[in-house]
């Protein structure tokens, strides 16, 4: 069989966004894909510091983390980018000036701003603490690859976007939240680095995702599958839409696409 490479988002695609649980149907399907000889690649917005322990229970051949800013295959790092240190002081200053709550996500640590009150950030913070993620306050001594923010005052959105635009890709995540990815990086650029490593073709790839940061890989790979197909913003972009992961959407997608 010609090499087939399957790229999977994590949150909302493999695990439930509502419960954080990996359904038995998804685990069983991933196991069967591995046994059938497919190459399985995790492709997530999470950086290495905030990966869920669940990812270690799945036999991924490689990982694209931080929306393409960190790529490894067979436990070997083949690409890594960091936010330039000369920007750190300005980022910290603007976060305070524009009343923003922020997670700065790196390889080793999650750095957080003071006095987190956003329910969305607190939800993730509780998960990270439960999973013993290493957490530090934002400081001048950091190494990070991605930022997740919540605006306490949405009137500052345009000003902050104007500041951040030269350096980051801005992904609106709804609810006055945004994901900031180092300029020139995305889940699609991560895929391209894996394909170069494997000498594989885009036509032999499938991508699975559920949210806005998956758009670049939906645009790159024609064999694209939306998990949780009720998203009208994304449904028109993909080859196939499947129910949410809680309703066995990943398993259904794999069988409906003829991969098993």
PDB file of C-alpha atoms in Angstrom:
ATOM      1  CA  UNK A   1       0.000   0.000   0.000  1.00  0.00           C
ATOM      2  CA  UNK A   2       1.262   3.476  -0.867  1.00  0.00           C
ATOM      3  CA  UNK A   3       2.066   5.494   2.249  1.00  0.00           C
ATOM      4  CA  UNK A   4      -1.033   7.241   3.609  1.00  0.00           C
ATOM      5  CA  UNK A   5      -0.508   9.992   6.159  1.00  0.00           C
ATOM      6  CA  UNK A   6      -3.341  11.046   8.468  1.00  0.00           C
ATOM      7  CA  UNK A   7      -3.191  14.321  10.430  1.00  0.00           C
ATOM      8  CA  UNK A   8      -5.404  14.772  13.484  1.00  0.00           C
ATOM      9  CA  UNK A   9      -6.275  17.844  15.488  1.00  0.00           C
ATOM     10  CA  UNK A  10      -6.679  17.001  19.173  1.00  0.00           C
ATOM     11  CA  UNK A  11      -9.227  19.111  21.074  1.00  0.00           C
ATOM     12  CA  UNK A  12     -12.697  18.583  19.644  1.00  0.00           C
ATOM     13  CA  UNK A  13     -11.453  16.035  17.100  1.00  0.00           C
ATOM     14  CA  UNK A  14      -9.932  13.212  19.142  1.00  0.00           C
ATOM     15  CA  UNK A  15     -11.115  14.259  22.596  1.00  0.00           C
ATOM     16  CA  UNK A  16     -14.317  15.965  23.651  1.00  0.00           C
ATOM     17  CA  UNK A  17     -14.141  19.722  24.188  1.00  0.00           C
ATOM     18  CA  UNK A  18     -16.932  19.328  26.737  1.00  0.00           C
ATOM     19  CA  UNK A  19     -15.467  16.598  28.930  1.00  0.00           C
ATOM     20  CA  UNK A  20     -11.809  16.244  27.899  1.00  0.00           C
ATOM     21  CA  UNK A  21     -12.446  12.513  27.484  1.00  0.00           C
ATOM     22  CA  UNK A  22     -11.141  10.327  24.643  1.00  0.00           C
ATOM     23  CA  UNK A  23     -14.155   8.244  23.556  1.00  0.00           C
ATOM     24  CA  UNK A  24     -13.608   4.493  23.251  1.00  0.00           C
ATOM     25  CA  UNK A  25     -14.707   4.693  19.613  1.00  0.00           C
ATOM     26  CA  UNK A  26     -11.945   7.198  18.805  1.00  0.00           C
ATOM     27  CA  UNK A  27      -9.245   5.218  20.634  1.00  0.00           C
ATOM     28  CA  UNK A  28     -10.286   1.974  18.953  1.00  0.00           C
ATOM     29  CA  UNK A  29     -10.321   3.627  15.528  1.00  0.00           C
ATOM     30  CA  UNK A  30      -6.847   5.140  15.943  1.00  0.00           C
ATOM     31  CA  UNK A  31      -5.507   1.745  17.062  1.00  0.00           C
ATOM     32  CA  UNK A  32      -6.975   0.046  13.997  1.00  0.00           C
ATOM     33  CA  UNK A  33      -5.556   2.712  11.678  1.00  0.00           C
ATOM     34  CA  UNK A  34      -2.098   2.162  13.144  1.00  0.00           C
ATOM     35  CA  UNK A  35      -2.426  -1.603  12.738  1.00  0.00           C
ATOM     36  CA  UNK A  36      -3.514  -1.089   9.127  1.00  0.00           C
ATOM     37  CA  UNK A  37      -0.232   0.687   8.358  1.00  0.00           C
ATOM     38  CA  UNK A  38      -1.275   4.348   8.228  1.00  0.00           C
ATOM     39  CA  UNK A  39       1.132   7.038   9.410  1.00  0.00           C
ATOM     40  CA  UNK A  40      -0.595   8.960  12.220  1.00  0.00           C
ATOM     41  CA  UNK A  41       0.423  12.543  13.001  1.00  0.00           C
ATOM     42  CA  UNK A  42      -0.931  14.700  15.812  1.00  0.00           C
ATOM     43  CA  UNK A  43      -1.502  18.259  14.532  1.00  0.00           C
ATOM     44  CA  UNK A  44      -2.567  20.511  17.387  1.00  0.00           C
ATOM     45  CA  UNK A  45      -2.471  24.102  18.474  1.00  0.00           C
ATOM     46  CA  UNK A  46      -1.178  22.978  21.859  1.00  0.00           C
ATOM     47  CA  UNK A  47       2.512  23.473  22.488  1.00  0.00           C
ATOM     48  CA  UNK A  48       4.653  20.779  24.080  1.00  0.00           C
ATOM     49  CA  UNK A  49       4.302  22.218  27.595  1.00  0.00           C
ATOM     50  CA  UNK A  50       0.516  21.866  27.632  1.00  0.00           C
ATOM     51  CA  UNK A  51       0.040  18.550  25.846  1.00  0.00           C
ATOM     52  CA  UNK A  52      -2.523  16.293  27.459  1.00  0.00           C
ATOM     53  CA  UNK A  53      -1.156  13.009  28.857  1.00  0.00           C
ATOM     54  CA  UNK A  54      -3.759  11.322  26.652  1.00  0.00           C
ATOM     55  CA  UNK A  55      -1.539  11.996  23.623  1.00  0.00           C
ATOM     56  CA  UNK A  56       1.071   9.645  25.101  1.00  0.00           C
ATOM     57  CA  UNK A  57      -1.423   6.774  25.035  1.00  0.00           C
ATOM     58  CA  UNK A  58      -1.863   7.021  21.249  1.00  0.00           C
ATOM     59  CA  UNK A  59       0.823   5.662  18.935  1.00  0.00           C
ATOM     60  CA  UNK A  60       1.433   8.788  16.881  1.00  0.00           C
ATOM     61  CA  UNK A  61       4.364   8.609  14.473  1.00  0.00           C
ATOM     62  CA  UNK A  62       4.909  12.349  14.700  1.00  0.00           C
ATOM     63  CA  UNK A  63       3.623  15.552  16.240  1.00  0.00           C
ATOM     64  CA  UNK A  64       3.003  19.040  14.892  1.00  0.00           C
ATOM     65  CA  UNK A  65       2.591  21.362  17.879  1.00  0.00           C
ATOM     66  CA  UNK A  66       1.870  25.039  18.417  1.00  0.00           C
ATOM     67  CA  UNK A  67       0.211  25.352  14.999  1.00  0.00           C
ATOM     68  CA  UNK A  68       3.329  24.360  13.076  1.00  0.00           C
ATOM     69  CA  UNK A  69       5.959  26.019  15.283  1.00  0.00           C
ATOM     70  CA  UNK A  70       7.301  22.653  16.520  1.00  0.00           C
ATOM     71  CA  UNK A  71       7.500  19.487  14.415  1.00  0.00           C
ATOM     72  CA  UNK A  72       8.864  16.074  15.302  1.00  0.00           C
ATOM     73  CA  UNK A  73       8.841  12.697  13.621  1.00  0.00           C
ATOM     74  CA  UNK A  74       9.719   9.427  15.337  1.00  0.00           C
ATOM     75  CA  UNK A  75      10.757  11.424  18.432  1.00  0.00           C
ATOM     76  CA  UNK A  76      13.247  13.496  16.425  1.00  0.00           C
ATOM     77  CA  UNK A  77      12.720  17.269  16.299  1.00  0.00           C
ATOM     78  CA  UNK A  78      12.814  18.376  12.668  1.00  0.00           C
ATOM     79  CA  UNK A  79      11.708  21.988  13.113  1.00  0.00           C
ATOM     80  CA  UNK A  80      11.235  24.504  15.905  1.00  0.00           C
ATOM     81  CA  UNK A  81      10.510  28.247  16.113  1.00  0.00           C
ATOM     82  CA  UNK A  82      10.320  30.595  19.103  1.00  0.00           C
ATOM     83  CA  UNK A  83       8.870  34.059  19.626  1.00  0.00           C
ATOM     84  CA  UNK A  84      11.839  36.431  19.353  1.00  0.00           C
ATOM     85  CA  UNK A  85      13.091  37.592  22.736  1.00  0.00           C
ATOM     86  CA  UNK A  86      13.259  41.204  21.557  1.00  0.00           C
ATOM     87  CA  UNK A  87       9.432  41.162  21.383  1.00  0.00           C
ATOM     88  CA  UNK A  88       8.840  39.851  24.896  1.00  0.00           C
ATOM     89  CA  UNK A  89       8.969  43.213  26.678  1.00  0.00           C
ATOM     90  CA  UNK A  90       6.530  44.835  24.237  1.00  0.00           C
ATOM     91  CA  UNK A  91       4.135  41.875  24.399  1.00  0.00           C
ATOM     92  CA  UNK A  92       4.076  41.999  28.199  1.00  0.00           C
ATOM     93  CA  UNK A  93       3.528  45.763  28.105  1.00  0.00           C
ATOM     94  CA  UNK A  94       0.634  45.581  25.623  1.00  0.00           C
ATOM     95  CA  UNK A  95      -1.058  42.749  27.522  1.00  0.00           C
ATOM     96  CA  UNK A  96      -1.148  44.999  30.596  1.00  0.00           C
ATOM     97  CA  UNK A  97      -2.055  48.173  28.680  1.00  0.00           C
ATOM     98  CA  UNK A  98      -5.015  46.575  26.899  1.00  0.00           C
ATOM     99  CA  UNK A  99      -6.348  44.659  29.924  1.00  0.00           C
ATOM    100  CA  UNK A 100      -5.723  41.242  28.377  1.00  0.00           C
ATOM    101  CA  UNK A 101      -5.497  37.897  30.138  1.00  0.00           C
ATOM    102  CA  UNK A 102      -2.940  35.692  28.435  1.00  0.00           C
ATOM    103  CA  UNK A 103      -1.381  32.260  28.244  1.00  0.00           C
ATOM    104  CA  UNK A 104       2.099  32.241  26.682  1.00  0.00           C
ATOM    105  CA  UNK A 105       2.691  28.648  25.658  1.00  0.00           C
ATOM    106  CA  UNK A 106       6.157  27.123  25.333  1.00  0.00           C
ATOM    107  CA  UNK A 107       8.011  23.805  25.187  1.00  0.00           C
ATOM    108  CA  UNK A 108       8.664  23.542  28.902  1.00  0.00           C
ATOM    109  CA  UNK A 109       6.304  25.964  30.615  1.00  0.00           C
ATOM    110  CA  UNK A 110       2.962  27.693  30.375  1.00  0.00           C
ATOM    111  CA  UNK A 111       3.371  31.346  31.382  1.00  0.00           C
ATOM    112  CA  UNK A 112       0.219  33.084  32.617  1.00  0.00           C
ATOM    113  CA  UNK A 113      -0.739  36.692  33.271  1.00  0.00           C
ATOM    114  CA  UNK A 114      -1.875  37.910  36.689  1.00  0.00           C
ATOM    115  CA  UNK A 115      -5.402  37.509  38.034  1.00  0.00           C
ATOM    116  CA  UNK A 116      -7.012  35.178  35.487  1.00  0.00           C
ATOM    117  CA  UNK A 117     -10.802  35.617  35.629  1.00  0.00           C
ATOM    118  CA  UNK A 118     -11.920  34.450  32.163  1.00  0.00           C
ATOM    119  CA  UNK A 119     -14.042  31.313  32.546  1.00  0.00           C
ATOM    120  CA  UNK A 120     -12.513  29.904  29.375  1.00  0.00           C
ATOM    121  CA  UNK A 121      -8.946  30.382  30.579  1.00  0.00           C
ATOM    122  CA  UNK A 122      -9.829  29.136  34.057  1.00  0.00           C
ATOM    123  CA  UNK A 123     -11.323  25.970  32.554  1.00  0.00           C
ATOM    124  CA  UNK A 124      -8.067  25.252  30.732  1.00  0.00           C
ATOM    125  CA  UNK A 125      -6.003  26.224  33.766  1.00  0.00           C
ATOM    126  CA  UNK A 126      -7.835  23.683  35.909  1.00  0.00           C
ATOM    127  CA  UNK A 127      -7.128  21.001  33.306  1.00  0.00           C
ATOM    128  CA  UNK A 128      -3.443  21.949  33.124  1.00  0.00           C
ATOM    129  CA  UNK A 129      -3.070  21.910  36.901  1.00  0.00           C
ATOM    130  CA  UNK A 130      -4.782  18.523  37.081  1.00  0.00           C
ATOM    131  CA  UNK A 131      -2.278  17.217  34.513  1.00  0.00           C
ATOM    132  CA  UNK A 132       0.710  18.688  36.406  1.00  0.00           C
ATOM    133  CA  UNK A 133       1.604  21.114  33.644  1.00  0.00           C
ATOM    134  CA  UNK A 134       4.533  23.360  34.610  1.00  0.00           C
ATOM    135  CA  UNK A 135       3.131  26.872  35.096  1.00  0.00           C
ATOM    136  CA  UNK A 136       4.989  30.132  35.738  1.00  0.00           C
ATOM    137  CA  UNK A 137       3.967  33.808  35.833  1.00  0.00           C
ATOM    138  CA  UNK A 138       4.797  35.934  32.810  1.00  0.00           C
ATOM    139  CA  UNK A 139       8.279  37.422  33.167  1.00  0.00           C
ATOM    140  CA  UNK A 140      11.222  38.704  31.140  1.00  0.00           C
ATOM    141  CA  UNK A 141      12.797  35.235  31.099  1.00  0.00           C
ATOM    142  CA  UNK A 142      10.611  33.057  28.877  1.00  0.00           C
ATOM    143  CA  UNK A 143      10.704  30.801  25.837  1.00  0.00           C
ATOM    144  CA  UNK A 144       7.362  30.414  24.092  1.00  0.00           C
ATOM    145  CA  UNK A 145       5.860  29.707  20.690  1.00  0.00           C
ATOM    146  CA  UNK A 146       2.208  30.703  20.888  1.00  0.00           C
ATOM    147  CA  UNK A 147      -0.177  32.970  22.789  1.00  0.00           C
ATOM    148  CA  UNK A 148      -3.812  32.531  23.765  1.00  0.00           C
ATOM    149  CA  UNK A 149      -5.627  35.653  24.952  1.00  0.00           C
ATOM    150  CA  UNK A 150      -8.919  36.853  26.362  1.00  0.00           C
ATOM    151  CA  UNK A 151      -9.946  40.516  26.138  1.00  0.00           C
ATOM    152  CA  UNK A 152     -11.504  41.813  29.341  1.00  0.00           C
ATOM    153  CA  UNK A 153     -12.392  44.922  27.348  1.00  0.00           C
ATOM    154  CA  UNK A 154     -13.274  44.150  23.701  1.00  0.00           C
ATOM    155  CA  UNK A 155     -12.861  47.833  22.827  1.00  0.00           C
ATOM    156  CA  UNK A 156      -9.113  47.160  22.768  1.00  0.00           C
ATOM    157  CA  UNK A 157      -9.270  44.415  20.137  1.00  0.00           C
ATOM    158  CA  UNK A 158      -8.382  46.620  17.165  1.00  0.00           C
ATOM    159  CA  UNK A 159      -5.471  48.286  18.956  1.00  0.00           C
ATOM    160  CA  UNK A 160      -3.956  45.007  20.068  1.00  0.00           C
ATOM    161  CA  UNK A 161      -4.442  43.434  16.629  1.00  0.00           C
ATOM    162  CA  UNK A 162      -2.622  46.387  15.052  1.00  0.00           C
ATOM    163  CA  UNK A 163       0.321  45.838  17.397  1.00  0.00           C
ATOM    164  CA  UNK A 164       0.458  42.061  16.988  1.00  0.00           C
ATOM    165  CA  UNK A 165      -0.206  41.813  13.234  1.00  0.00           C
ATOM    166  CA  UNK A 166       3.410  42.186  11.995  1.00  0.00           C
ATOM    167  CA  UNK A 167       4.572  39.295  14.164  1.00  0.00           C
ATOM    168  CA  UNK A 168       1.686  36.850  14.537  1.00  0.00           C
ATOM    169  CA  UNK A 169      -1.104  35.157  12.655  1.00  0.00           C
ATOM    170  CA  UNK A 170      -4.309  36.150  14.464  1.00  0.00           C
ATOM    171  CA  UNK A 171      -6.966  33.422  14.835  1.00  0.00           C
ATOM    172  CA  UNK A 172     -10.288  34.526  16.271  1.00  0.00           C
ATOM    173  CA  UNK A 173     -11.553  31.814  18.638  1.00  0.00           C
ATOM    174  CA  UNK A 174     -14.811  33.531  19.598  1.00  0.00           C
ATOM    175  CA  UNK A 175     -15.928  34.838  22.983  1.00  0.00           C
ATOM    176  CA  UNK A 176     -13.378  37.700  22.901  1.00  0.00           C
ATOM    177  CA  UNK A 177     -10.582  35.114  22.673  1.00  0.00           C
ATOM    178  CA  UNK A 178      -7.839  34.723  20.086  1.00  0.00           C
ATOM    179  CA  UNK A 179      -4.921  32.449  19.297  1.00  0.00           C
ATOM    180  CA  UNK A 180      -1.667  34.075  18.167  1.00  0.00           C
ATOM    181  CA  UNK A 181       0.721  31.996  16.069  1.00  0.00           C
ATOM    182  CA  UNK A 182       4.185  33.066  14.934  1.00  0.00           C
ATOM    183  CA  UNK A 183       3.893  34.687  11.503  1.00  0.00           C
ATOM    184  CA  UNK A 184       4.377  32.245   8.642  1.00  0.00           C
ATOM    185  CA  UNK A 185       3.391  29.204  10.700  1.00  0.00           C
ATOM    186  CA  UNK A 186       0.223  27.145  10.696  1.00  0.00           C
ATOM    187  CA  UNK A 187      -0.963  23.569  10.837  1.00  0.00           C
ATOM    188  CA  UNK A 188      -0.415  23.530   7.061  1.00  0.00           C
ATOM    189  CA  UNK A 189       3.266  24.524   7.261  1.00  0.00           C
ATOM    190  CA  UNK A 190       3.725  21.741   9.810  1.00  0.00           C
ATOM    191  CA  UNK A 191       2.173  19.254   7.377  1.00  0.00           C
ATOM    192  CA  UNK A 192       4.532  20.386   4.630  1.00  0.00           C
ATOM    193  CA  UNK A 193       7.543  19.714   6.863  1.00  0.00           C
ATOM    194  CA  UNK A 194       6.303  16.200   7.641  1.00  0.00           C
ATOM    195  CA  UNK A 195       5.647  15.483   3.957  1.00  0.00           C
ATOM    196  CA  UNK A 196       9.145  16.686   3.083  1.00  0.00           C
ATOM    197  CA  UNK A 197      10.578  14.380   5.741  1.00  0.00           C
ATOM    198  CA  UNK A 198       8.583  11.400   4.442  1.00  0.00           C
ATOM    199  CA  UNK A 199       8.806  12.225   0.718  1.00  0.00           C
ATOM    200  CA  UNK A 200       5.032  11.814   0.686  1.00  0.00           C
ATOM    201  CA  UNK A 201       2.405  13.476  -1.514  1.00  0.00           C
ATOM    202  CA  UNK A 202      -0.492  15.700  -0.426  1.00  0.00           C
ATOM    203  CA  UNK A 203      -2.849  13.489  -2.448  1.00  0.00           C
ATOM    204  CA  UNK A 204      -2.105  10.631  -0.057  1.00  0.00           C
ATOM    205  CA  UNK A 205      -2.986  12.639   3.060  1.00  0.00           C
ATOM    206  CA  UNK A 206      -6.138  13.096   5.099  1.00  0.00           C
ATOM    207  CA  UNK A 207      -6.716  15.839   7.670  1.00  0.00           C
ATOM    208  CA  UNK A 208      -9.221  15.870  10.531  1.00  0.00           C
ATOM    209  CA  UNK A 209     -10.184  18.964  12.504  1.00  0.00           C
ATOM    210  CA  UNK A 210     -12.983  20.980  14.036  1.00  0.00           C
ATOM    211  CA  UNK A 211     -12.071  24.653  14.462  1.00  0.00           C
ATOM    212  CA  UNK A 212     -10.692  27.824  12.892  1.00  0.00           C
ATOM    213  CA  UNK A 213      -7.039  26.990  13.452  1.00  0.00           C
ATOM    214  CA  UNK A 214      -7.634  23.935  11.222  1.00  0.00           C
ATOM    215  CA  UNK A 215      -8.522  26.098   8.213  1.00  0.00           C
ATOM    216  CA  UNK A 216      -4.958  26.151   6.773  1.00  0.00           C
ATOM    217  CA  UNK A 217      -4.793  22.341   6.682  1.00  0.00           C
ATOM    218  CA  UNK A 218      -8.299  22.163   5.178  1.00  0.00           C
ATOM    219  CA  UNK A 219      -7.057  24.488   2.433  1.00  0.00           C
ATOM    220  CA  UNK A 220      -3.848  22.519   1.849  1.00  0.00           C
ATOM    221  CA  UNK A 221      -5.218  18.965   1.765  1.00  0.00           C
ATOM    222  CA  UNK A 222      -8.233  18.100  -0.381  1.00  0.00           C
ATOM    223  CA  UNK A 223      -9.022  14.994   1.696  1.00  0.00           C
ATOM    224  CA  UNK A 224     -10.308  17.114   4.567  1.00  0.00           C
ATOM    225  CA  UNK A 225     -12.788  16.023   7.226  1.00  0.00           C
ATOM    226  CA  UNK A 226     -14.651  18.264   9.668  1.00  0.00           C
ATOM    227  CA  UNK A 227     -15.486  16.628  12.990  1.00  0.00           C
ATOM    228  CA  UNK A 228     -18.603  18.237  14.411  1.00  0.00           C
ATOM    229  CA  UNK A 229     -20.033  19.140  11.023  1.00  0.00           C
ATOM    230  CA  UNK A 230     -22.518  21.662  12.376  1.00  0.00           C
ATOM    231  CA  UNK A 231     -19.915  24.451  12.025  1.00  0.00           C
ATOM    232  CA  UNK A 232     -21.299  26.471   9.061  1.00  0.00           C
ATOM    233  CA  UNK A 233     -18.110  28.521   8.818  1.00  0.00           C
ATOM    234  CA  UNK A 234     -16.032  25.455   8.002  1.00  0.00           C
ATOM    235  CA  UNK A 235     -18.453  22.969   6.465  1.00  0.00           C
ATOM    236  CA  UNK A 236     -18.163  24.398   2.949  1.00  0.00           C
ATOM    237  CA  UNK A 237     -14.355  24.045   3.051  1.00  0.00           C
ATOM    238  CA  UNK A 238     -14.114  20.290   3.550  1.00  0.00           C
ATOM    239  CA  UNK A 239     -14.623  17.104   1.561  1.00  0.00           C
ATOM    240  CA  UNK A 240     -16.650  15.436   4.313  1.00  0.00           C
ATOM    241  CA  UNK A 241     -18.420  16.478   7.528  1.00  0.00           C
ATOM    242  CA  UNK A 242     -18.995  14.087  10.403  1.00  0.00           C
ATOM    243  CA  UNK A 243     -20.818  14.351  13.766  1.00  0.00           C
ATOM    244  CA  UNK A 244     -18.995  15.558  16.882  1.00  0.00           C
ATOM    245  CA  UNK A 245     -16.470  13.277  18.553  1.00  0.00           C
ATOM    246  CA  UNK A 246     -18.859  12.586  21.448  1.00  0.00           C
ATOM    247  CA  UNK A 247     -21.216  11.033  18.875  1.00  0.00           C
ATOM    248  CA  UNK A 248     -18.448   8.790  17.485  1.00  0.00           C
ATOM    249  CA  UNK A 249     -17.746  11.340  14.760  1.00  0.00           C
ATOM    250  CA  UNK A 250     -14.108  10.354  14.260  1.00  0.00           C
ATOM    251  CA  UNK A 251     -14.932   6.678  13.924  1.00  0.00           C
ATOM    252  CA  UNK A 252     -17.785   7.405  11.512  1.00  0.00           C
ATOM    253  CA  UNK A 253     -15.582   9.659   9.382  1.00  0.00           C
ATOM    254  CA  UNK A 254     -12.854   7.027   9.037  1.00  0.00           C
ATOM    255  CA  UNK A 255     -15.293   4.359   7.871  1.00  0.00           C
ATOM    256  CA  UNK A 256     -17.341   6.670   5.672  1.00  0.00           C
ATOM    257  CA  UNK A 257     -14.144   7.787   3.904  1.00  0.00           C
ATOM    258  CA  UNK A 258     -13.186   4.166   3.294  1.00  0.00           C
ATOM    259  CA  UNK A 259      -9.990   4.250   5.326  1.00  0.00           C
ATOM    260  CA  UNK A 260     -11.010   1.145   7.278  1.00  0.00           C
TER     261      UNK A 260
END
